Amino acid sequence: MIKKLRIMIGTNKKNILALTFIFSSLLVLASTQFPPWDVPVEANDLENPITVDKKNLDAGKAFFDLSCKACHGATGLGDGAVPSGDFTTKAFTGQTDGAIFWKIQQGRGLMPSFKAVQETSLWQAITYIRTLAAPQEIVAMKNATIVIEFDESNSKKLITAKVYETLENGEQAPAKEVKVNFFIKRYFADMLIGGSNNYTDDNGSVSISFPEGVPGKEGKLQVMAKLDDSGFNPAGLTEEVAWGVEKAAYWNDDRQLWKNNDFVPLWLLISFFGVIGGILIAILYVLLQVVKIRKLGVGR
Amino acid sequence: MSAETTDIQKTGRSLKEITSDLLNPIRSKKSSVSLWTMLLVFIIIIGVYAYIYQTMTGLGVTAMRDYTSWGMYIGHFVFLVAVSLVGSLVTAILKLLEIKWAAPITRIAEIIAVAAVALAAITIVLDMGRPDRVLNIFLHGRIQSPIVWDVTVVNMYLLISVILLYLPMIPDIAIMRDTLTDRPKWQRKMYKVLALNWRGTDEQWRLLKRSIRIMLIVIMPVAFAIHTVTSWLFAVNSRAGWDSTIFGPYFVAGAFMVGAAAVIAAMYIFWATKPAYKKYITSKHFDMMGRLLVLTGLVYLYFNVNEYLVPGFKMQKLDGQHLMDLFVGHEAPLFWATQIGGLILPVFLLCFKKFRKPLPIFIISIFVIFFAWTKRLLIVIPTLLTPTFPIQNVPESWHHYIPTYYEIAITSMTVALVLLIITWFTKYFPIIPIWEMAKENGHDNPHEKVVLDDIEKD
C-alpha cells in the first residue's frame, strides 16, 4: 500500500505539483469564499414589506447587535467570531432583499437558521444591513442630558425620562423622537424594563410603567435611563428608588445547598468530612503499620 | 491439557518452581522495548500532540458545543471509573469471602483498577479548557457540588487502590530483592526500598495481614461511593434519561460487569503469552470468571430493564423523546448493538460451558468491554441532545455530536496509557502473587530464607 503510494507520488514530480496546486487552491477557497447559494426564484422576488425609517432601522440594529454581530462583526465586515462573508461588497449588496431574507431563514454551515424568529425582525435587520454598505454620512453627534422622574400619585408606578438636547447656543431644548431604554441594575446584566421601543414625545419626555415585585435589598433599586439614538452621544442617568420588594429569604444567613462554602448545610458538612476523615484515619493507621513492619526488619 | 485443568491446590509445587515460574518474565533479558510498547508509545505521542493543540486552541477543536457540553471525554471517564471498580470486586469481595480460586488473579484486577482510575482522574483534566485552573476545584469548590464529591472520591479510590496493590506485594518484592541480584542498580534499589526490610517474621506477617484486611474493608464503601457519586453527576439533574433514582446501583452493576470482562481479557493475554502462567491461571479461572460475568450481567440486565421500561411505560414528553431516539431514532443502531452485543448475547452465551473456555470467553469479553464503552456514551450524550427547551437557531452541526479526530486521539491516548501502565508493571513485578501461590501449595510461611535455600540448592 505504502509502496504504491510512493510510486504514485514519489516517482512523478508532476503529480506532486498538481497535488500541491489543488491543495493550496482548496485552502485559499476555503479561507476566503463561500460557495454560491441556490436561492429559489420565488424567494428572490420576495419584497421587503417594511418602510425604511428611523424606528425600523433602530429595531434592525438592535436585532443585528443581539443576534448577528457576534459572528458578522459590528460593521458587517464578516470579522466577528467566525469568517462569515462581507456585507459591504458589491456581490452582497447586488442581491435582492428577498434573497438575503431566504438565506437568513435557511442558514448554512455555521450560519444558523433564523426561521423561528419573527419575519418583521429579519426584514428590519436586512434594512439595517443595507446601511452598512452605504458610506456613512458624517453627522455631528449631538449632546443631551437626561432627567428621571418617579411618579406614584395615581396608585400606578410611573417612571419618566426627560431628554434635553444641548443646542449650539448652549441652551437646552426638549429632544423629540429620541429612543430611550430603561433598566434596573441586577447582579449580572442590567434588566431591561418597559420594552425597547420607547421614543420621546414632543415635550422630550417618555414614560413607562414600573414593574411590581422586583426584589431589591431593603426594597431599593437602581434604575437607569439610557439614550440609544444614532444622532446623539451616549448619555444616561442612574437613580435609586425604593419601589422594589424586600425578599428576606434572599439575604439571610441560613445554610442552604445552593449557597457558597460559607453556608454549607451542617448535615452535608458532617457527612462529607466525616467520610473523608474516617477513610484517612484508616489509611493513616495502615501506613503506621507499614512503618512498624519496616522497623521490625532492621538489622536482621 | 492436564497442566491446564489440574486444581492448583493439590499440585504441591515446590517453592523454587513457583518463584522461577512467576519471576521468569521479570528475569528475561529480552530487549526491553517490545513492538507492543512501541505501538502504545506511538499512540500516546499522537495523543499528546492532539492535547497540546487542544489546550492551545481551546475546546473548539472537539465536537462539544452548547448542547453536547459533555462528550466522549466524560463518557470515557465514566467507562474508566467503571473498569476500575473491578479491583474491589475481585480483590475485596472474593478475598473477604475467602474464595480461594481467585488468588492468582487478584493482582491483575488491582493493577487494572489502579491504571484505570488514575487515567479516569486525568481524563477529567483532559476535558477542561483551562487545565491550569484545576486546583481551583480544591481551593474554591463548593462542598454542595457532586463534582467536588466525585473529584474527592476518585482520588481517595486511587490512593486506596495503590495501597491495596502494594501491601500484598511486599513479600514478593522481598523475594525479588533477594533473588534478582543481576538487575540494574536502580531496579535493585527500588526493590530494596519497597520491600521495607521484609524478613517474613511472624510479627511482620501479623501486621501485614491486619493492614491488608483493613484496606480490603475500607475499599468497599469507597468503591461503591466512587461509582455512585459518578452516577449522581448525572442523576441529580432532572433531565430526560438521567432523572433516575436507580442510577447509583445501575452504574455499580454495570461497572462490575465490565470489570469482570476486563479481568478476563487481561487474564487471557497473560495466559496466552506466558506459558509458565498456564499452571496458575487455569481453565477453571476462565470458567469461574465466566460465571461471575453471567451473574453481574444478569444483575445489570435487571437494572437496564428497570431503567428503560419504567420511563418507557410512561413516555413523558422529554423522556419519551429521548427513549424514542434510543429505541427507533437516531441512536437506535448503536443502542441495540450495545444492549444485545454487550449484554444480552454475552450473558446468554456464557451460560454454556463451551463458551467459558479461554478463547471464546476472551472474545466475548472484548465485546462486553467495547459495548460497555459505547453504553457510557449512550448514557451521557443523547440526554444532552434532548434539552428542556427545543434546540433552535443554531448551526445544523450542533444538533448532533460526532467526536473529532482530536477527541479520538486524546481518548486513545488514555487507553494506551492504561495498557502501558499494566505492561510496565508486569516488567518489574510478578503479576501473579508468589507468596499466595506458595501458600496454596502448602508452603505456609514462604519467607525469603526458604526461597533462597531452595534456589541455592541447585
CSV table of C-alpha atoms in Angstrom, one decimal, chain A residues 109-117 256-261 263-265 268-269 272-273 275-277 279-280 282-283 285-287 289-300, chain B residues 65 139-145 148-149 152 156 159-160 163 166-167 170 192-193 195-199 201 203-204 207-208 210-212 214-215 218 222 392-398:
chain,number,residue,atom,x,y,z
A,109,GLY,CA,-22.9,25.6,7.9
A,110,LEU,CA,-22.1,27.8,10.8
A,111,MET,CA,-24.8,30.3,9.8
A,112,PRO,CA,-27.8,29.4,11.9
A,113,SER,CA,-31.3,29.2,10.5
A,114,PHE,CA,-33.5,32.0,11.8
A,115,LYS,CA,-36.8,30.5,10.8
A,116,ALA,CA,-38.1,30.7,14.3
A,117,VAL,CA,-37.7,34.5,14.5
A,256,GLN,CA,-28.5,26.1,52.0
A,257,LEU,CA,-27.5,23.7,49.4
A,258,TRP,CA,-27.4,26.4,46.7
A,259,LYS,CA,-25.2,28.8,48.7
A,260,ASN,CA,-21.4,29.1,48.8
A,261,ASN,CA,-19.0,27.3,51.0
A,263,PHE,CA,-23.2,28.3,54.2
A,264,VAL,CA,-22.9,24.5,53.7
A,265,PRO,CA,-25.7,22.6,55.4
A,268,LEU,CA,-23.6,17.7,54.4
A,269,LEU,CA,-20.5,19.2,56.1
A,272,PHE,CA,-18.5,14.9,53.8
A,273,PHE,CA,-15.7,15.4,56.2
A,275,VAL,CA,-16.4,10.1,55.5
A,276,ILE,CA,-13.1,11.6,54.3
A,277,GLY,CA,-11.8,11.7,57.8
A,279,ILE,CA,-11.0,6.9,55.4
A,280,LEU,CA,-8.0,9.0,56.0
A,282,ALA,CA,-7.8,4.1,58.3
A,283,ILE,CA,-5.2,4.9,55.7
A,285,TYR,CA,-3.3,3.6,60.6
A,286,VAL,CA,-2.3,1.3,57.8
A,287,LEU,CA,0.7,3.5,57.0
A,289,GLN,CA,1.7,-0.5,60.4
A,290,VAL,CA,3.8,-0.3,57.3
A,291,VAL,CA,6.4,1.8,59.2
A,292,LYS,CA,6.3,-0.8,62.0
A,293,ILE,CA,6.9,-3.6,59.6
A,294,ARG,CA,9.9,-1.8,58.3
A,295,LYS,CA,11.3,-1.2,61.7
A,296,LEU,CA,10.9,-4.8,62.6
A,297,GLY,CA,13.2,-5.9,59.8
A,298,VAL,CA,16.0,-3.6,60.7
A,299,GLY,CA,19.3,-5.3,61.4
A,300,ARG,CA,18.2,-8.8,60.7
B,65,ARG,CA,-20.9,22.6,21.6
B,139,LEU,CA,-9.4,25.8,46.6
B,140,HIS,CA,-12.9,27.1,45.7
B,141,GLY,CA,-15.0,24.1,45.0
B,142,ARG,CA,-18.4,24.1,46.7
B,143,ILE,CA,-18.9,21.1,49.0
B,144,GLN,CA,-22.5,21.0,47.9
B,145,SER,CA,-21.5,20.1,44.4
B,148,VAL,CA,-16.4,18.1,44.2
B,149,TRP,CA,-17.5,14.8,45.8
B,152,THR,CA,-12.6,13.7,46.1
B,156,MET,CA,-9.4,8.5,47.5
B,159,LEU,CA,-4.9,6.2,46.9
B,160,ILE,CA,-6.5,3.1,48.4
B,163,ILE,CA,-2.0,0.8,48.8
B,166,TYR,CA,1.3,-2.6,47.2
B,167,LEU,CA,0.6,-4.2,50.5
B,170,ILE,CA,5.6,-6.7,49.9
B,192,LYS,CA,15.1,-2.7,48.4
B,193,VAL,CA,13.1,0.4,49.3
B,195,ALA,CA,10.5,-4.3,50.4
B,196,LEU,CA,10.5,-2.5,53.7
B,197,ASN,CA,13.1,-4.7,55.3
B,198,TRP,CA,10.7,-7.6,54.9
B,199,ARG,CA,12.1,-10.7,56.6
B,201,THR,CA,8.8,-12.8,60.7
B,203,GLU,CA,5.2,-10.2,63.7
B,204,GLN,CA,5.6,-8.7,60.3
B,207,LEU,CA,0.9,-6.6,60.9
B,208,LEU,CA,0.7,-7.0,57.2
B,210,ARG,CA,-4.1,-6.8,59.5
B,211,SER,CA,-3.3,-3.9,57.2
B,212,ILE,CA,-4.5,-5.7,54.2
B,214,ILE,CA,-8.4,-3.1,56.9
B,215,MET,CA,-7.8,-1.9,53.4
B,218,VAL,CA,-12.2,0.3,53.5
B,222,VAL,CA,-15.2,3.8,48.7
B,392,GLN,CA,-33.3,26.4,17.8
B,393,ASN,CA,-31.4,28.9,15.8
B,394,VAL,CA,-28.1,27.1,15.9
B,395,PRO,CA,-25.9,25.7,13.2
B,396,GLU,CA,-27.0,22.3,11.9
B,397,SER,CA,-24.0,20.6,13.3
B,398,TRP,CA,-24.9,21.5,16.9
